[in-house]
Coordinates of C-alpha atoms in Angstrom, one line a residue:
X169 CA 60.8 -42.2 -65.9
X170 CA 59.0 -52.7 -58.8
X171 CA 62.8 -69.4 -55.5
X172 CA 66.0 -69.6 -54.5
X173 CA 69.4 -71.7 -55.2
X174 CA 68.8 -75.4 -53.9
X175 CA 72.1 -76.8 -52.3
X176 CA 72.5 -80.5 -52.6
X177 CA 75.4 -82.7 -50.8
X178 CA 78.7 -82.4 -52.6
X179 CA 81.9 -84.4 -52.5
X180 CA 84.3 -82.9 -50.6
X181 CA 86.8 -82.2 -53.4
X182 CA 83.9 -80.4 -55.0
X183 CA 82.2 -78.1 -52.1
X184 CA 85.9 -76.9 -51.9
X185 CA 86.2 -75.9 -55.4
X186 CA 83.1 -74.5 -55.7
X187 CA 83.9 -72.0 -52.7
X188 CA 87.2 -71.6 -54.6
X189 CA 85.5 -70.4 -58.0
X190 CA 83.3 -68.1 -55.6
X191 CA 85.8 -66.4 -54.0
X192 CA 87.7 -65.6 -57.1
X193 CA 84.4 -64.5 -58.9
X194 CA 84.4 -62.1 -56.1
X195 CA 87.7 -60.7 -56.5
X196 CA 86.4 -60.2 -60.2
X197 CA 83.3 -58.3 -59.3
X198 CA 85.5 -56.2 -57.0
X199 CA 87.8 -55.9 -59.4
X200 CA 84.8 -54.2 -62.3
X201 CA 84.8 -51.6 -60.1
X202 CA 88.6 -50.5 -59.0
X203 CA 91.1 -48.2 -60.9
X204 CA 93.9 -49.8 -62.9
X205 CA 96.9 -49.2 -60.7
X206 CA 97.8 -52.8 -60.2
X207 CA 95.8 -53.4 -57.1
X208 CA 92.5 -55.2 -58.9
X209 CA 91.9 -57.2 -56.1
X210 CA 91.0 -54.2 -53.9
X211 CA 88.1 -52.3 -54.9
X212 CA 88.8 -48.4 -55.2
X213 CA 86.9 -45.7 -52.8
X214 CA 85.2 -43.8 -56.0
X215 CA 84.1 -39.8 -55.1
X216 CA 80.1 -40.6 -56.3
X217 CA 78.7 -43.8 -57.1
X218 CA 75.1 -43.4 -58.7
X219 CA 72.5 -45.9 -58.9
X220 CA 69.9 -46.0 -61.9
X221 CA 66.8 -48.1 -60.5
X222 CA 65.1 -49.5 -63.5
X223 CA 62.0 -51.0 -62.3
X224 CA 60.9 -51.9 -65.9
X225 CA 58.4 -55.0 -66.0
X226 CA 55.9 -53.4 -66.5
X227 CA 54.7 -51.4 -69.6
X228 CA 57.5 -49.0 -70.0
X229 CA 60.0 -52.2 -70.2
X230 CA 60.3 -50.7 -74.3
X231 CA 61.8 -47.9 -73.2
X232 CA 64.3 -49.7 -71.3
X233 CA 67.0 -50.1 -73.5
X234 CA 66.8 -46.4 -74.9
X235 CA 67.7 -45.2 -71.8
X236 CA 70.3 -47.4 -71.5
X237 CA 71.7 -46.8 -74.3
X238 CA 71.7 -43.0 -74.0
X239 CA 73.3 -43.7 -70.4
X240 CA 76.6 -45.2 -72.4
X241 CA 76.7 -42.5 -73.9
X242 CA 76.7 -40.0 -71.0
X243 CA 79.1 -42.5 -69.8
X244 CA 81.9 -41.8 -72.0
X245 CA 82.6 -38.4 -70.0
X246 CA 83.2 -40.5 -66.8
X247 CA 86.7 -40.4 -64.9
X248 CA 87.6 -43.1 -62.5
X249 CA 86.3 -41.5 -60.0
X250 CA 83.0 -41.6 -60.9
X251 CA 80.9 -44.6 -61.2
X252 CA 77.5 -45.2 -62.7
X253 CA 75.4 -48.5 -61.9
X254 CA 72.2 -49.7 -63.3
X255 CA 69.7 -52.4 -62.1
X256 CA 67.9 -53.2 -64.6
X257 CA 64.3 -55.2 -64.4
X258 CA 62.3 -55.3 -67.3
X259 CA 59.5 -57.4 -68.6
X260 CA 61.5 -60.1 -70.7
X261 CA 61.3 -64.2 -69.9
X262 CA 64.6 -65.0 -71.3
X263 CA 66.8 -61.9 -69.0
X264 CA 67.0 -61.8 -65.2
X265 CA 67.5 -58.9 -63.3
X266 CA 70.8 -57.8 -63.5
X267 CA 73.5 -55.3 -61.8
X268 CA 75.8 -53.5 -64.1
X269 CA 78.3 -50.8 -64.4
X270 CA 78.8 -48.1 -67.1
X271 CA 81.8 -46.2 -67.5
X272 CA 83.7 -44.9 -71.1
X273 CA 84.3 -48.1 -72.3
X274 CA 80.8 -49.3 -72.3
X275 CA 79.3 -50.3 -75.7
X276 CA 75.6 -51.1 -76.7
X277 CA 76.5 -54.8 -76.6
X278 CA 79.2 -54.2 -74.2
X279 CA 78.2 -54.3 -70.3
X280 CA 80.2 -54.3 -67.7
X281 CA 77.5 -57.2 -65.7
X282 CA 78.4 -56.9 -62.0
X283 CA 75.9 -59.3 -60.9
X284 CA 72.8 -61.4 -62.3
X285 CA 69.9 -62.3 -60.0
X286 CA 69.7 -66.0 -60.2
X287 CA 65.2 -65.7 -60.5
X288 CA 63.0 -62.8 -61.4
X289 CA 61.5 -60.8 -58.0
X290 CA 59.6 -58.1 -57.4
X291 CA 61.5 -54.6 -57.8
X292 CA 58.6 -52.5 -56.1
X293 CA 59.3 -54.7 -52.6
X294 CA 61.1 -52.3 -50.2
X295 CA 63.3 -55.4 -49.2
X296 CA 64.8 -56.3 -52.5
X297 CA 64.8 -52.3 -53.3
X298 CA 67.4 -52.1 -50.3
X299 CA 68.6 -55.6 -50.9
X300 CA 69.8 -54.0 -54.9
X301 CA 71.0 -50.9 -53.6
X302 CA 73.0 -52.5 -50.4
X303 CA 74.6 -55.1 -53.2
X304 CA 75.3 -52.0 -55.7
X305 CA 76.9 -49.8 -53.5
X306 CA 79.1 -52.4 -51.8
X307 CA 80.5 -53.5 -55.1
X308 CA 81.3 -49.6 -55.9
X309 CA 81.9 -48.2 -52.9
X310 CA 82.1 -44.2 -52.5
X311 CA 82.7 -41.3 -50.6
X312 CA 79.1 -40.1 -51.5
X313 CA 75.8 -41.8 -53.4
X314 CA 73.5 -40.2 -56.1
X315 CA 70.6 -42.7 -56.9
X316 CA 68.1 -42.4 -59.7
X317 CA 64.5 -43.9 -60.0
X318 CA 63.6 -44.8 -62.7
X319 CA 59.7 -46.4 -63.6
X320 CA 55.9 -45.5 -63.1
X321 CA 55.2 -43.4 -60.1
X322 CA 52.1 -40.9 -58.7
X323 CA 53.3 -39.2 -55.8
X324 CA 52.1 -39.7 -52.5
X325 CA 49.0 -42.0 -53.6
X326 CA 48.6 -44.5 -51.3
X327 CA 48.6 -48.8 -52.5
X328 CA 48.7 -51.4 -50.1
X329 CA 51.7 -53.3 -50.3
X330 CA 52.7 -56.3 -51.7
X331 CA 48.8 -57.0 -52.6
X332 CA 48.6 -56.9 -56.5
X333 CA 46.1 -54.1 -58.0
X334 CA 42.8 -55.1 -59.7
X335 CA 41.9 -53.9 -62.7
X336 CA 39.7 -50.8 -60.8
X337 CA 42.4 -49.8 -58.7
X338 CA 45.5 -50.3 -60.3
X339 CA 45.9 -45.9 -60.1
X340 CA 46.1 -46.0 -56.5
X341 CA 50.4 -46.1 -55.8
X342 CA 53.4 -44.6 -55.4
X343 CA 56.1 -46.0 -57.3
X344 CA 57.6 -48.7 -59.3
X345 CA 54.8 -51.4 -60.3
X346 CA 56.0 -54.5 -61.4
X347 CA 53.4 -56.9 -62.7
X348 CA 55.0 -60.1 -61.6
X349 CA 54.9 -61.9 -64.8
X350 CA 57.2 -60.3 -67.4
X351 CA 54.1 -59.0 -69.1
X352 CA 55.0 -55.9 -71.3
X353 CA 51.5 -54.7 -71.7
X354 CA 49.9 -54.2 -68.1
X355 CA 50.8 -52.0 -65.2
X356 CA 48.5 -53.9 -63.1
X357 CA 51.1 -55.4 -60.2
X358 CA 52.7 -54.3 -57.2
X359 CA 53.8 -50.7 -56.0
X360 CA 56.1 -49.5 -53.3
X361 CA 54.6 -47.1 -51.3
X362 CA 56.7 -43.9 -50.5
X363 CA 57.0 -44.6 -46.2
X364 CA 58.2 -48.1 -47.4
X365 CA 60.4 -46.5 -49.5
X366 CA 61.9 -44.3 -46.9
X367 CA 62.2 -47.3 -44.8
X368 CA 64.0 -49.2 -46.7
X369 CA 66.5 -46.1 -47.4
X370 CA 66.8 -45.8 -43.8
X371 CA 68.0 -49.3 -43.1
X372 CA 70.5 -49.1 -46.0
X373 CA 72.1 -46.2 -44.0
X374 CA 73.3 -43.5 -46.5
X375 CA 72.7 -40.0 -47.1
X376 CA 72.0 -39.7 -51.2
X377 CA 73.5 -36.4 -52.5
X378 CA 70.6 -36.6 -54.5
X379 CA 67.5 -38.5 -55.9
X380 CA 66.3 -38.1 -59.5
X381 CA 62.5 -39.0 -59.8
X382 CA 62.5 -39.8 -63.5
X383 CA 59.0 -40.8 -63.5
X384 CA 55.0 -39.2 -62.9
X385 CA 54.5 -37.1 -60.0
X386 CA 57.2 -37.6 -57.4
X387 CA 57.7 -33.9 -56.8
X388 CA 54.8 -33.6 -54.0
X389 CA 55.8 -31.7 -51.1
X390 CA 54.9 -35.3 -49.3
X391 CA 57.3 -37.4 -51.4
X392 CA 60.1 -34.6 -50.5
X393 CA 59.3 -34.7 -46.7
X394 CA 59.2 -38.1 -46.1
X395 CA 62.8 -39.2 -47.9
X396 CA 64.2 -35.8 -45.9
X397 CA 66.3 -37.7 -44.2
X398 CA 68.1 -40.0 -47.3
X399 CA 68.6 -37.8 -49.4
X400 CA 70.6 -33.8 -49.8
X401 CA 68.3 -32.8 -52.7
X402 CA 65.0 -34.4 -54.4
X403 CA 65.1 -33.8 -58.1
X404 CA 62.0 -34.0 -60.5
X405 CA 58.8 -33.2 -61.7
X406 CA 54.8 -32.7 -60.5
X407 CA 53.1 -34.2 -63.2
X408 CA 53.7 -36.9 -65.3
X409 CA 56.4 -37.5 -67.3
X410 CA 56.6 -38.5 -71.3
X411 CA 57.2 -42.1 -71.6
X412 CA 60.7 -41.5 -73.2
X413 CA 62.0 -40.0 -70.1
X414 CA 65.1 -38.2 -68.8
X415 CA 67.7 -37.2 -71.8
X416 CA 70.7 -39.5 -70.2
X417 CA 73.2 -38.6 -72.4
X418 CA 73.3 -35.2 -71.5
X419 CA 72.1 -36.0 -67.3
X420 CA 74.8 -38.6 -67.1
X421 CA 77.5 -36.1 -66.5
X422 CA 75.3 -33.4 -64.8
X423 CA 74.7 -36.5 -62.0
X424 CA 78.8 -36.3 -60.9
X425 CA 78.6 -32.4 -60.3
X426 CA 77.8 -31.4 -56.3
X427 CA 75.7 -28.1 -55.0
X428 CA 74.0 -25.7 -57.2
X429 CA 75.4 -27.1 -60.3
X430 CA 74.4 -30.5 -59.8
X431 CA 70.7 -30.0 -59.6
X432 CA 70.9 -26.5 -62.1
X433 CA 72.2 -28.9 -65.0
X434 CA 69.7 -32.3 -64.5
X435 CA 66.8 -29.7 -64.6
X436 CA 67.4 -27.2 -67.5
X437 CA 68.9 -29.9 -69.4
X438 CA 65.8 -32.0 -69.0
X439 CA 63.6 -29.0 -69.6
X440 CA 65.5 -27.7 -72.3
X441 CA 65.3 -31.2 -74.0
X442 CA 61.5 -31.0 -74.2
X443 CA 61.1 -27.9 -75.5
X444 CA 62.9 -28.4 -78.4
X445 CA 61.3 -32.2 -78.8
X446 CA 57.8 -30.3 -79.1
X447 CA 58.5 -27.7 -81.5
X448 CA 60.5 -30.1 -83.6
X449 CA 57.2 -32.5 -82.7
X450 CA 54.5 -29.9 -82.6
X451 CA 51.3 -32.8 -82.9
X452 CA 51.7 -35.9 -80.7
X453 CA 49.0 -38.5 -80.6
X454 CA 48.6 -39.5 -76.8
X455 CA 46.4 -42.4 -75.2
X456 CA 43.2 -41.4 -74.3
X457 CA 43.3 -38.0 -75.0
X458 CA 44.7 -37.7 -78.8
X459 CA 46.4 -35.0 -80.4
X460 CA 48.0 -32.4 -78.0
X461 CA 49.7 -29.7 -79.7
X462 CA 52.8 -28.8 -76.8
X463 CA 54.8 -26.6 -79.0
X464 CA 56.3 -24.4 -76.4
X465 CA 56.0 -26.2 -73.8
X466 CA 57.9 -28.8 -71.7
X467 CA 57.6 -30.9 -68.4
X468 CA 57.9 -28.7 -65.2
X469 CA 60.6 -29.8 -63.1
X470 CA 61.9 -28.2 -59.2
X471 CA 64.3 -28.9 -56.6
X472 CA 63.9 -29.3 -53.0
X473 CA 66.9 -28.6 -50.7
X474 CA 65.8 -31.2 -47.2
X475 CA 67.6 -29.2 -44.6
X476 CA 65.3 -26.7 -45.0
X477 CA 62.2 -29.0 -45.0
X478 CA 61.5 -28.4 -41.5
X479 CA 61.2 -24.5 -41.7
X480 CA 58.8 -24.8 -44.6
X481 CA 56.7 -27.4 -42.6
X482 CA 56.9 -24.5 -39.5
X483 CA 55.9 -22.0 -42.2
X484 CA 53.5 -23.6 -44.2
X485 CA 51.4 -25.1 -40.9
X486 CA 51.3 -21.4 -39.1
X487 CA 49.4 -20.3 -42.4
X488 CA 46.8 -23.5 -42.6
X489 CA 46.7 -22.9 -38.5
X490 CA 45.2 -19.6 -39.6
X491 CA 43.0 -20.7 -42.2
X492 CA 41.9 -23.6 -40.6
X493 CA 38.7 -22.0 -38.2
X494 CA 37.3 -20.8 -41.7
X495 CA 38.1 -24.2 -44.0
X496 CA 36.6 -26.4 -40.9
X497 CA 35.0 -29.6 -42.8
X498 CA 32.7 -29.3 -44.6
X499 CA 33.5 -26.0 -45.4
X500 CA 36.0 -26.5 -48.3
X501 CA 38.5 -24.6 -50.0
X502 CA 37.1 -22.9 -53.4
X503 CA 40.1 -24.6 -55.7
X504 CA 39.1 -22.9 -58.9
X505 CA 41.9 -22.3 -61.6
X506 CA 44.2 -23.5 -59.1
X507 CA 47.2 -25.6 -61.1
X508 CA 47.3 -29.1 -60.1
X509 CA 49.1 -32.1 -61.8
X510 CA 47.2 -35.0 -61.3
X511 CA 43.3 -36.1 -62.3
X512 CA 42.4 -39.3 -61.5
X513 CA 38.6 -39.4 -60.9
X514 CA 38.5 -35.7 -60.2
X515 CA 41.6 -33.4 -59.5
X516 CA 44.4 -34.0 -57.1
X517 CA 48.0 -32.5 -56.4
X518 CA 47.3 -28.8 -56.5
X519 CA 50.4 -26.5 -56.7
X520 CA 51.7 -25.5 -53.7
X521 CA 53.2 -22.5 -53.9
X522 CA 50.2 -21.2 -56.0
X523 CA 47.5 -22.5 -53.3
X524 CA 49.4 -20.1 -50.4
X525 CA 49.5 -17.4 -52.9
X526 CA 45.7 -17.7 -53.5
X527 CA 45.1 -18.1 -49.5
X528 CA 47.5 -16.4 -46.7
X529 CA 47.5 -12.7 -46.6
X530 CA 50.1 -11.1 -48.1
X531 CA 52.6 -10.8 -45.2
X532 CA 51.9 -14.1 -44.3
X533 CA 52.7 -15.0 -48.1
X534 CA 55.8 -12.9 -48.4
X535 CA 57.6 -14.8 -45.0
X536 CA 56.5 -17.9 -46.3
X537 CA 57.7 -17.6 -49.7
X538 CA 61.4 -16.6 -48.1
X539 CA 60.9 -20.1 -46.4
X540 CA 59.8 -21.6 -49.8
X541 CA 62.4 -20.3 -52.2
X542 CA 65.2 -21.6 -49.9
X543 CA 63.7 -25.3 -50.0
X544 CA 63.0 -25.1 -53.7
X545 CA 65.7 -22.9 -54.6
X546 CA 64.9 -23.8 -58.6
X547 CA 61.7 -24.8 -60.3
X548 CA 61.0 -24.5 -64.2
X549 CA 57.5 -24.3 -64.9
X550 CA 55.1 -25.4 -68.1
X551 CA 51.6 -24.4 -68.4
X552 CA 51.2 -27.5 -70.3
X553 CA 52.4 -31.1 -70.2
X554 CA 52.1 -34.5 -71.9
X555 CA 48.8 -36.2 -69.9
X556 CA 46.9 -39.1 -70.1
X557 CA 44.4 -37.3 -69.0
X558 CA 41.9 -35.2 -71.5
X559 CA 40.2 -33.0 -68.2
X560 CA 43.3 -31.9 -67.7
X561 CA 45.2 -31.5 -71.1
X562 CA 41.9 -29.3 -72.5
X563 CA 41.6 -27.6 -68.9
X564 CA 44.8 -25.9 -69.0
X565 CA 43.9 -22.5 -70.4
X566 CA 41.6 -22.1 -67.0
X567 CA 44.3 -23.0 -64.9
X568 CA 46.3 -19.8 -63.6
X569 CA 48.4 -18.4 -66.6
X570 CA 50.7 -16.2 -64.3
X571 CA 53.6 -18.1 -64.2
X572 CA 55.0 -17.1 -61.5
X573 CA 53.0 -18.6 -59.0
X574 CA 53.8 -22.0 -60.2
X575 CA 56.1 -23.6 -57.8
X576 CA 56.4 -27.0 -59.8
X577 CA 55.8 -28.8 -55.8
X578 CA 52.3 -30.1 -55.4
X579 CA 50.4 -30.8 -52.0
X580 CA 47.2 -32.3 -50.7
X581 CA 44.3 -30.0 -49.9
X582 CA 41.7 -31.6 -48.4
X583 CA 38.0 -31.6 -50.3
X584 CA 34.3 -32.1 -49.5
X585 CA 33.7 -34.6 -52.7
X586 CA 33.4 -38.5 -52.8
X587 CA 36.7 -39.1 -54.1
X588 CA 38.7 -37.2 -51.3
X589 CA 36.2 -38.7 -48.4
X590 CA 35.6 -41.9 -49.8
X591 CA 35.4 -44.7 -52.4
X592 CA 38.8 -45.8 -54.3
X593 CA 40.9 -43.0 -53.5
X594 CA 39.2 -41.7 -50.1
X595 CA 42.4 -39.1 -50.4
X596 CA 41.5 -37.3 -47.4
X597 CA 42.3 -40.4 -45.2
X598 CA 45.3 -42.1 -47.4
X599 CA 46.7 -38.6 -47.6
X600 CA 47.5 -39.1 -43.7
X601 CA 49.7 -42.3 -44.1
X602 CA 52.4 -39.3 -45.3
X603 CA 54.4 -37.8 -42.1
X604 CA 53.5 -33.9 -44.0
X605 CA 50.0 -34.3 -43.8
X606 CA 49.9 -35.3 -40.3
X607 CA 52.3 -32.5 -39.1
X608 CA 49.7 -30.4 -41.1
X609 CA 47.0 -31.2 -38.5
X610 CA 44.2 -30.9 -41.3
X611 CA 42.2 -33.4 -38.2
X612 CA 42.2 -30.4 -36.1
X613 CA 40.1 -29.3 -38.4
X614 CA 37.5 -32.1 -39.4
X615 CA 39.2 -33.0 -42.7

């Protein structure tokens, strides 16, 4: 996978129809969204409502419509009592942003429109994200909430807010550009940053079952920790993501199933998706890189379980407490073969599991990795992935081959080089804005 009305003096007669007409357009949008039974005026309680952010204006707004329409699809399996929204925001002059539900009696030209934005805005601000999701959820109202994300993304990468990305910098973010001008062609705009992200969840005020990153990156150990308290279960992937995206039609129905099942059916049915896509596709032309042959292959995918975030960060800062005297700045970690997920300007985002593997002993490493499999009770690795990058697409064979020290959860090391301790990226200080790093304490150690 981010002006306002003008009211003018009315006559009487007319200010009172017009609140009329908008308290009976209410009672319709209520209405989209409650069962049959003769009481449409009173919007049902559904069991899940889940939310598909499409922040679309941007260059993946061609993809847009593919998704949507493998989400009717999915949607025909829904009962009553599940209800699936999408915002959708793409780069188009002649189409708002719009709210709208899809249940089994969707159609490609058929939408059941909830609600259309009156003027274009930009979907990466953390007010309108909350303002969206507030809206969505209080027209289909739920026991419990499942929301989706849908867009560009790269983890825990640091992009000040609401300033628009020049040409040079428009890498450094987190998720959800939106250019600003309905322009298809550039993802030069403005991101959300992952703590504004958070922030805006917090003030919404619900506990997501779940949230699906379908888009690049999101499953950093950063990312995970910081939306800990939003959300049950963070769903998705390391590195970056094909721009086609998450198979809907089949993930539609796995996004109304709770525990195990829930996130054991969005992952191997995405995974499973891909590998068949590449043998049926076994030469792909990418940008910038050129023919990748991912026959095999697929996108690596995990699950992290919050609750037991805060053991993991116990765990995981006992070990760097121990390394820490010997990997004192400038003396850096030796990150050779190490899997990572991300190069931009030099590598980033090394696997996690696979970097406390390499560097605790191995008691140390077995009472971690207890810790570890109970956080990320299900990862699904590949050795290779569709990248836009060619370092990294023709430096996979030197990566680690043992599989089973992928844990499909990057996480910031600190490095001695001028992209992590200074320039554009300056990693080693942006990496701090994320509450992980800090409880880390890598600045008790120079870094």
């Amino acid at each position: 996978m981010e002006s306002w009305r003008i009211f003018v003096t009315l006559p009487k007669i007319i200010t009172i129809m017009k609140y009329f007409f908008t308290f009976v357009s209410a009672l319709l949008l209520f209405a989209s969204c409650s069962s049959n039974d003769g009481n449409s005026d009173t919007p049902t309680i559904a069991q899940r409502t889940v939310v598909v952010y499409m922040s679309g204006e941007n260059r993946l707004s061609r993809f847009a419509q593919e998704d949507i329409d493998e989400m009717i699809t999915g949607g025909q399996s829904l009962s009553d009592d599940n209800k699936l929204i999408i915002f959708v925001d793409r780069a188009s002059t002649r189409e708002k942003p719009f709210l709208a539900r899809i249940d089994r009696n969707s159609t490609t030209t058929k939408l059941d429109t909830l609600y259309t934005y009156p003027a274009d805005f930009y979907a990466s601000s953390g007010d309108n994200f909350r303002e969206v999701l507030q809206r969505a959820t209080s027209y289909c109202p739920a026991k419990e909430y499942g929301l989706v994300l849908w867009g560009h993304a790269s983890g825990w990468l640091i992009e000040n807010d609401s300033i628009p990305a020049t040409t040079n910098a428009s890498s450094r973010r987190a998720y959800g550009v939106d250019n600003g001008n309905n322009d298809p062609t550039t993802d030069v705009g403005k991101w959300m940053n992952i703590p504004t992200m958070r922030a805006a969840l917090q003030a919404l005020g619900i506990k997501f079952q779940f949230i699906f990153a379908d888009c690049c990156n999101m499953m950093c150990i950063e990312d995970a920790y910081e939306l800990r308290n939003v959300t049950n279960y963070m769903i998705g992937s390391p590195a970056e993501i094909p721009g086609y995206g998450a198979p809907y039609a089949e993930l539609v129905p796995e996004f109304f199933k709770s525990g195990s099942s829930l996130y054991t059916g969005i992952i191997n049915s995405y995974y499973e998706t891909y590998i068949n896509f590449y043998q049926l596709n076994p030469s792909i032309e990418v940008q910038n890189v050129g023919t990748e042959k991912l026959s095999g292959y697929s996108v690596p995918l995990a699950v992290v379980n919050t609750q037991y975030l805060p053991d993991l960060a116990k765990q995981t800062k006992a070990i760097i407490d121990k390394l820490g005297p010997t990997y004192t700045y400038p003396n850096a970690f030796d990150l050779g073969n190490m899997p990572y997920y991300l190069h931009r300007e030099g590598k980033v985002m090394y696997d996690m599991k696979a970097f406390i593997n390499k560097f605790a002993s191995e008691s140390d490493y077995a009472a971690w990795l207890n810790v570890y499999n109970q956080a990320v009770p299900l990862s699904r690795p590949s050795l290779k992935w569709m990248t836009i990058f060619s370092n990294l697409y023709y430096g996979f064979p030197s990566l680690n081959q043992d599989e089973e020290v992928w844990g499909c959860v990057s996480m910031f090391i600190p490095q001695n080089n001028t992209n992590y301790t200074a320039g554009t990226y300056a990693y080693n200080k942006n990496a701090t804005k994320l509450e992980w790093n800090r409880t880390m304490g890598w600045s008790n150690y120079g870094w």
